[in-house]
């Protein structure tokens, strides 16, 4: 296994599946002069208010009283660190009606990016890079019910089942972070219809994320030796997966295509923006493009991973190039 350094260029959210409610599951506070959100630790609260007062706490919650106010009633000198399992920076102003999509954490409370998520993003990059070389791809993209389904494409590129799938030879470990604060950021929807407000903040969502600029390492291995021993029984490995160097090159080529498409899209939408956010975003994503272009060939790459930027930027929208795209 090789130790691979990973650095986040933007905040990254991989969800735990839990949605936290303001007042009950998290509250606002101050820590070292910074505005933070404290994720409630029920065990700490019980020690502060006393186990004999659990019924009063439950009743207060039913009355929609906020947990920090309840704690202060029993332990007025406490700070947010005294009853929170972790604190995260409040990058976006939080409202009392907000919910927070939780970042996944390990048993020690560390935020992490699962190896399965990294591997899935790599698989998507390889798929998008190879898919258009398949003959008759338009017909193969539909399942028996006529719906879009990439399983046939994946079977042709990687193998028909888990035993023959070449990605079984790519082993990816989890990437554990935790030296820096996490952050709470707000995501808003974009209205593609020109007759509506471009930024739809009515359905915004608060997201817990690993902060940009955080670094860690994870383990990655492309087990070519094992593949060679059983290659007669599995799908042929694509050329872009013949080594880590070639895999990194394929990932970088794919990500650069994504970013260039993203820049083109936002340049076309500048006139829809009355808040100056597009110019700021374009500045950031052009910096990312420069980072991609400065990667040492085969030695480093930039991988798009995480939540919230739409299916085009996640998948590369390779199906849009198909003749029957609008019908599948």
C-alpha positions as semicolon CSV with decimal commas, in nm:
position;residue;x (nm);y (nm);z (nm)
1;X;0,000;0,000;0,000
2;X;0,120;0,352;-0,080
3;X;0,061;0,646;0,152
4;X;-0,107;0,917;-0,056
5;X;-0,120;1,275;0,066
6;X;-0,460;1,438;0,025
7;X;-0,542;1,809;0,057
8;X;-0,890;1,961;0,035
9;X;-0,905;2,258;-0,203
10;X;-1,265;2,336;-0,110
11;X;-1,486;2,234;0,185
12;X;-1,583;1,866;0,145
13;X;-1,902;1,706;0,278
14;X;-1,957;1,330;0,295
15;X;-2,282;1,281;0,482
16;X;-2,345;1,052;0,777
17;X;-2,712;1,028;0,682
18;X;-2,813;1,223;0,993
19;X;-2,985;1,562;0,988
20;X;-2,945;1,763;1,309
21;X;-3,206;2,005;1,444
22;X;-3,110;2,347;1,576
23;X;-3,173;2,385;1,947
24;X;-3,194;2,012;2,018
25;X;-2,894;1,863;1,837
26;X;-2,674;2,170;1,792
27;X;-2,659;2,525;1,927
28;X;-2,464;2,845;1,866
29;X;-2,190;2,978;2,089
30;X;-1,846;3,137;2,114
31;X;-1,507;2,969;2,134
32;X;-1,182;3,167;2,146
33;X;-1,371;3,466;2,010
34;X;-1,507;3,280;1,707
35;X;-1,871;3,198;1,633
36;X;-1,914;2,821;1,651
37;X;-2,183;2,556;1,650
38;X;-2,172;2,298;1,926
39;X;-2,293;1,947;1,847
40;X;-2,474;1,833;2,161
41;X;-2,329;1,551;2,372
42;X;-2,617;1,400;2,571
43;X;-2,381;1,228;2,813
44;X;-2,211;1,556;2,906
45;X;-2,546;1,727;2,953
46;X;-2,672;1,456;3,186
47;X;-2,368;1,503;3,408
48;X;-2,426;1,880;3,415
49;X;-2,799;1,881;3,491
50;X;-2,810;1,559;3,694
51;X;-2,969;1,229;3,596
52;X;-3,257;1,303;3,832
53;X;-3,361;1,589;3,599
54;X;-3,387;1,386;3,279
55;X;-3,768;1,411;3,279
56;X;-3,746;1,789;3,303
57;X;-3,503;1,794;3,011
58;X;-3,737;1,580;2,798
59;X;-4,031;1,804;2,886
60;X;-3,830;2,115;2,796
61;X;-3,742;1,964;2,457
62;X;-4,109;1,887;2,394
63;X;-4,179;2,253;2,466
64;X;-3,917;2,340;2,201
65;X;-3,683;2,498;2,452
66;X;-3,322;2,508;2,335
67;X;-3,075;2,272;2,498
68;X;-2,819;2,543;2,586
69;X;-3,085;2,733;2,780
70;X;-3,177;2,416;2,971
71;X;-2,814;2,354;3,064
72;X;-2,767;2,713;3,182
73;X;-3,062;2,673;3,418
74;X;-2,877;2,397;3,606
75;X;-2,513;2,490;3,540
76;X;-2,496;2,865;3,467
77;X;-2,116;2,884;3,443
78;X;-2,077;2,628;3,163
79;X;-1,937;2,706;2,820
80;X;-2,029;2,544;2,493
81;X;-1,724;2,314;2,514
82;X;-1,864;2,169;2,839
83;X;-2,167;2,010;2,671
84;X;-2,062;1,968;2,305
85;X;-1,900;1,658;2,155
86;X;-1,735;1,889;1,898
87;X;-1,755;2,248;1,780
88;X;-1,751;2,366;1,419
89;X;-1,696;2,714;1,277
90;X;-2,011;2,905;1,181
91;X;-1,912;3,018;0,832
92;X;-2,273;3,087;0,737
93;X;-2,517;3,266;0,965
94;X;-2,739;3,008;1,135
95;X;-3,112;3,054;1,189
96;X;-3,321;2,890;1,460
97;X;-3,521;2,708;1,192
98;X;-3,210;2,549;1,041
99;X;-3,118;2,184;1,019
100;X;-2,762;2,066;0,968
101;X;-2,653;1,778;0,744
102;X;-2,389;1,599;0,949
103;X;-2,045;1,506;0,817
104;X;-1,951;1,141;0,869
105;X;-1,716;1,076;1,166
106;X;-1,534;0,770;1,296
107;X;-1,563;0,625;1,646
108;X;-1,303;0,872;1,774
109;X;-1,501;1,168;1,643
110;X;-1,269;1,239;1,350
111;X;-1,424;1,358;1,022
112;X;-1,320;1,141;0,732
113;X;-1,366;1,063;0,366
114;X;-1,442;0,691;0,330
115;X;-1,220;0,492;0,100
116;X;-1,537;0,376;-0,074
117;X;-1,619;0,739;-0,162
118;X;-1,270;0,800;-0,300
119;X;-1,285;0,476;-0,497
120;X;-1,632;0,562;-0,630
121;X;-1,510;0,901;-0,753
122;X;-1,213;0,733;-0,922
123;X;-1,445;0,478;-1,084
124;X;-1,665;0,760;-1,215
125;X;-1,362;0,939;-1,361
126;X;-1,246;0,622;-1,538
127;X;-1,599;0,543;-1,660
128;X;-1,648;0,892;-1,804
129;X;-1,307;0,872;-1,971
130;X;-1,381;0,540;-2,144
131;X;-1,758;0,538;-2,203
132;X;-1,764;0,719;-2,535
133;X;-1,532;0,461;-2,691
134;X;-1,804;0,193;-2,660
135;X;-1,982;0,113;-2,985
136;X;-2,361;0,131;-2,983
137;X;-2,357;0,300;-2,645
138;X;-2,696;0,468;-2,697
139;X;-2,878;0,134;-2,707
140;X;-2,680;-0,009;-2,416
141;X;-2,764;0,279;-2,188
142;X;-3,128;0,175;-2,139
143;X;-3,251;-0,107;-1,917
144;X;-3,543;-0,339;-1,999
145;X;-3,790;-0,074;-1,882
146;X;-3,639;0,191;-2,108
147;X;-3,482;0,386;-1,823
148;X;-3,126;0,517;-1,813
149;X;-2,897;0,263;-1,651
150;X;-2,518;0,250;-1,680
151;X;-2,485;-0,110;-1,555
152;X;-2,442;-0,251;-1,906
153;X;-2,175;0,009;-1,980
154;X;-1,993;-0,065;-1,655
155;X;-2,009;-0,438;-1,722
156;X;-1,851;-0,390;-2,061
157;X;-1,577;-0,164;-1,926
158;X;-1,498;-0,323;-1,591
159;X;-1,658;-0,669;-1,562
160;X;-2,000;-0,829;-1,537
161;X;-2,000;-0,895;-1,161
162;X;-1,795;-0,816;-0,845
163;X;-1,572;-1,121;-0,898
164;X;-1,467;-1,017;-1,247
165;X;-1,473;-0,640;-1,191
166;X;-1,123;-0,493;-1,232
167;X;-1,185;-0,240;-0,957
168;X;-1,148;-0,522;-0,706
169;X;-0,773;-0,473;-0,760
170;X;-0,787;-0,107;-0,653
171;X;-0,770;-0,091;-0,273
172;X;-0,843;0,245;-0,111
173;X;-0,827;0,328;0,258
174;X;-1,021;0,590;0,454
175;X;-0,879;0,944;0,481
176;X;-0,905;1,065;0,842
177;X;-0,890;1,437;0,917
178;X;-0,930;1,618;1,248
179;X;-0,640;1,859;1,307
180;X;-0,847;2,158;1,195
181;X;-1,197;2,284;1,267
182;X;-1,487;2,167;1,057
183;X;-1,718;2,433;0,916
184;X;-2,088;2,496;0,865
185;X;-2,161;2,626;0,515
186;X;-2,488;2,710;0,346
187;X;-2,591;2,569;0,011
188;X;-2,859;2,730;-0,204
189;X;-3,041;2,606;-0,512
190;X;-3,000;2,754;-0,859
191;X;-3,303;2,814;-1,077
192;X;-3,226;2,726;-1,438
193;X;-3,550;2,890;-1,553
194;X;-3,474;3,247;-1,651
195;X;-3,809;3,381;-1,532
196;X;-3,730;3,299;-1,168
197;X;-3,476;3,438;-0,924
198;X;-3,140;3,279;-1,005
199;X;-3,040;3,221;-0,642
200;X;-3,316;3,032;-0,462
201;X;-3,236;3,080;-0,094
202;X;-3,581;2,965;0,022
203;X;-3,467;2,601;0,031
204;X;-3,110;2,653;0,152
205;X;-2,939;2,376;0,348
206;X;-2,676;2,401;0,619
207;X;-2,391;2,152;0,565
208;X;-2,115;2,036;0,800
209;X;-1,792;1,998;0,604
210;X;-1,419;1,935;0,628
211;X;-1,253;2,275;0,591
212;X;-1,059;2,369;0,277
213;X;-0,683;2,343;0,309
214;X;-0,694;2,044;0,545
215;X;-0,441;1,767;0,485
216;X;-0,400;1,402;0,573
217;X;-0,285;1,076;0,416
218;X;-0,464;0,759;0,310
219;X;-0,354;0,428;0,168
220;X;-0,400;0,326;-0,195
221;X;-0,285;0,020;-0,384
222;X;-0,337;-0,095;-0,741
223;X;-0,267;-0,465;-0,706
224;X;-0,138;-0,551;-1,052
225;X;0,041;-0,862;-0,925
226;X;-0,288;-1,015;-0,809
227;X;-0,451;-0,917;-1,138
228;X;-0,179;-1,091;-1,338
229;X;-0,240;-1,415;-1,147
230;X;-0,611;-1,427;-1,232
231;X;-0,641;-1,212;-1,545
232;X;-0,781;-1,501;-1,750
233;X;-1,083;-1,507;-1,517
234;X;-1,151;-1,134;-1,487
235;X;-1,218;-0,844;-1,718
236;X;-0,910;-0,699;-1,893
237;X;-0,779;-0,401;-1,701
238;X;-0,808;-0,069;-1,888
239;X;-0,480;0,091;-1,994
240;X;-0,550;0,389;-1,768
241;X;-0,551;0,151;-1,470
242;X;-0,226;-0,026;-1,557
243;X;-0,035;0,179;-1,297
244;X;-0,091;0,446;-1,033
245;X;0,079;0,698;-1,261
246;X;-0,157;0,629;-1,551
247;X;-0,456;0,631;-1,315
248;X;-0,356;0,974;-1,182
249;X;-0,324;1,103;-1,538
250;X;-0,673;0,977;-1,627
251;X;-0,821;1,135;-1,313
252;X;-0,655;1,468;-1,387
253;X;-0,770;1,469;-1,749
254;X;-1,126;1,400;-1,636
255;X;-1,123;1,665;-1,363
256;X;-0,978;1,926;-1,595
257;X;-1,261;1,858;-1,839
258;X;-1,513;1,900;-1,556
259;X;-1,363;2,228;-1,443
260;X;-1,339;2,371;-1,795
261;X;-1,706;2,285;-1,854
262;X;-1,791;2,447;-1,521
263;X;-1,609;2,766;-1,618
264;X;-1,791;2,779;-1,954
265;X;-2,127;2,731;-1,781
266;X;-2,074;3,009;-1,529
267;X;-1,937;3,250;-1,787
268;X;-2,265;3,206;-1,974
269;X;-2,467;3,278;-1,658
270;X;-2,292;3,596;-1,545
271;X;-2,581;3,819;-1,651
272;X;-2,822;3,622;-1,428
273;X;-2,630;3,712;-1,112
274;X;-2,713;4,033;-0,925
275;X;-2,500;3,952;-0,618
276;X;-2,149;3,926;-0,760
277;X;-2,114;3,564;-0,650
278;X;-2,040;3,424;-0,994
279;X;-1,729;3,639;-1,037
280;X;-1,599;3,517;-0,701
281;X;-1,674;3,155;-0,789
282;X;-1,506;3,189;-1,127
283;X;-1,197;3,330;-0,959
284;X;-1,184;3,029;-0,726
285;X;-1,245;2,768;-0,993
286;X;-0,988;2,924;-1,227
287;X;-0,740;2,887;-0,942
288;X;-0,838;2,520;-0,923
289;X;-0,781;2,486;-1,298
290;X;-0,432;2,628;-1,253
291;X;-0,371;2,374;-0,976
292;X;-0,474;2,090;-1,207
293;X;-0,246;2,217;-1,483
294;X;0,047;2,243;-1,242
295;X;0,016;1,882;-1,121
296;X;0,326;1,677;-1,189
297;X;0,229;1,426;-1,457
298;X;0,151;1,088;-1,305
299;X;0,262;1,202;-0,960
300;X;-0,035;1,408;-0,842
301;X;-0,393;1,468;-0,947
302;X;-0,709;1,650;-0,849
303;X;-1,019;1,438;-0,783
304;X;-1,371;1,578;-0,765
305;X;-1,552;1,427;-0,465
306;X;-1,833;1,520;-0,229
307;X;-2,182;1,659;-0,211
308;X;-2,380;1,927;-0,380
309;X;-2,246;2,048;-0,716
310;X;-2,487;1,862;-0,941
311;X;-2,475;1,554;-1,159
312;X;-2,292;1,726;-1,447
313;X;-1,996;1,816;-1,228
314;X;-2,004;1,478;-1,051
315;X;-2,026;1,251;-1,356
316;X;-1,885;1,468;-1,630
317;X;-2,223;1,442;-1,802
318;X;-2,079;1,206;-2,060
319;X;-2,432;1,103;-2,162
320;X;-2,499;1,455;-2,294
321;X;-2,278;1,378;-2,594
322;X;-2,503;1,090;-2,702
323;X;-2,734;1,142;-2,999
324;X;-3,038;1,026;-2,803
325;X;-2,951;1,203;-2,477
326;X;-3,285;1,384;-2,454
327;X;-3,476;1,059;-2,499
328;X;-3,301;0,840;-2,240
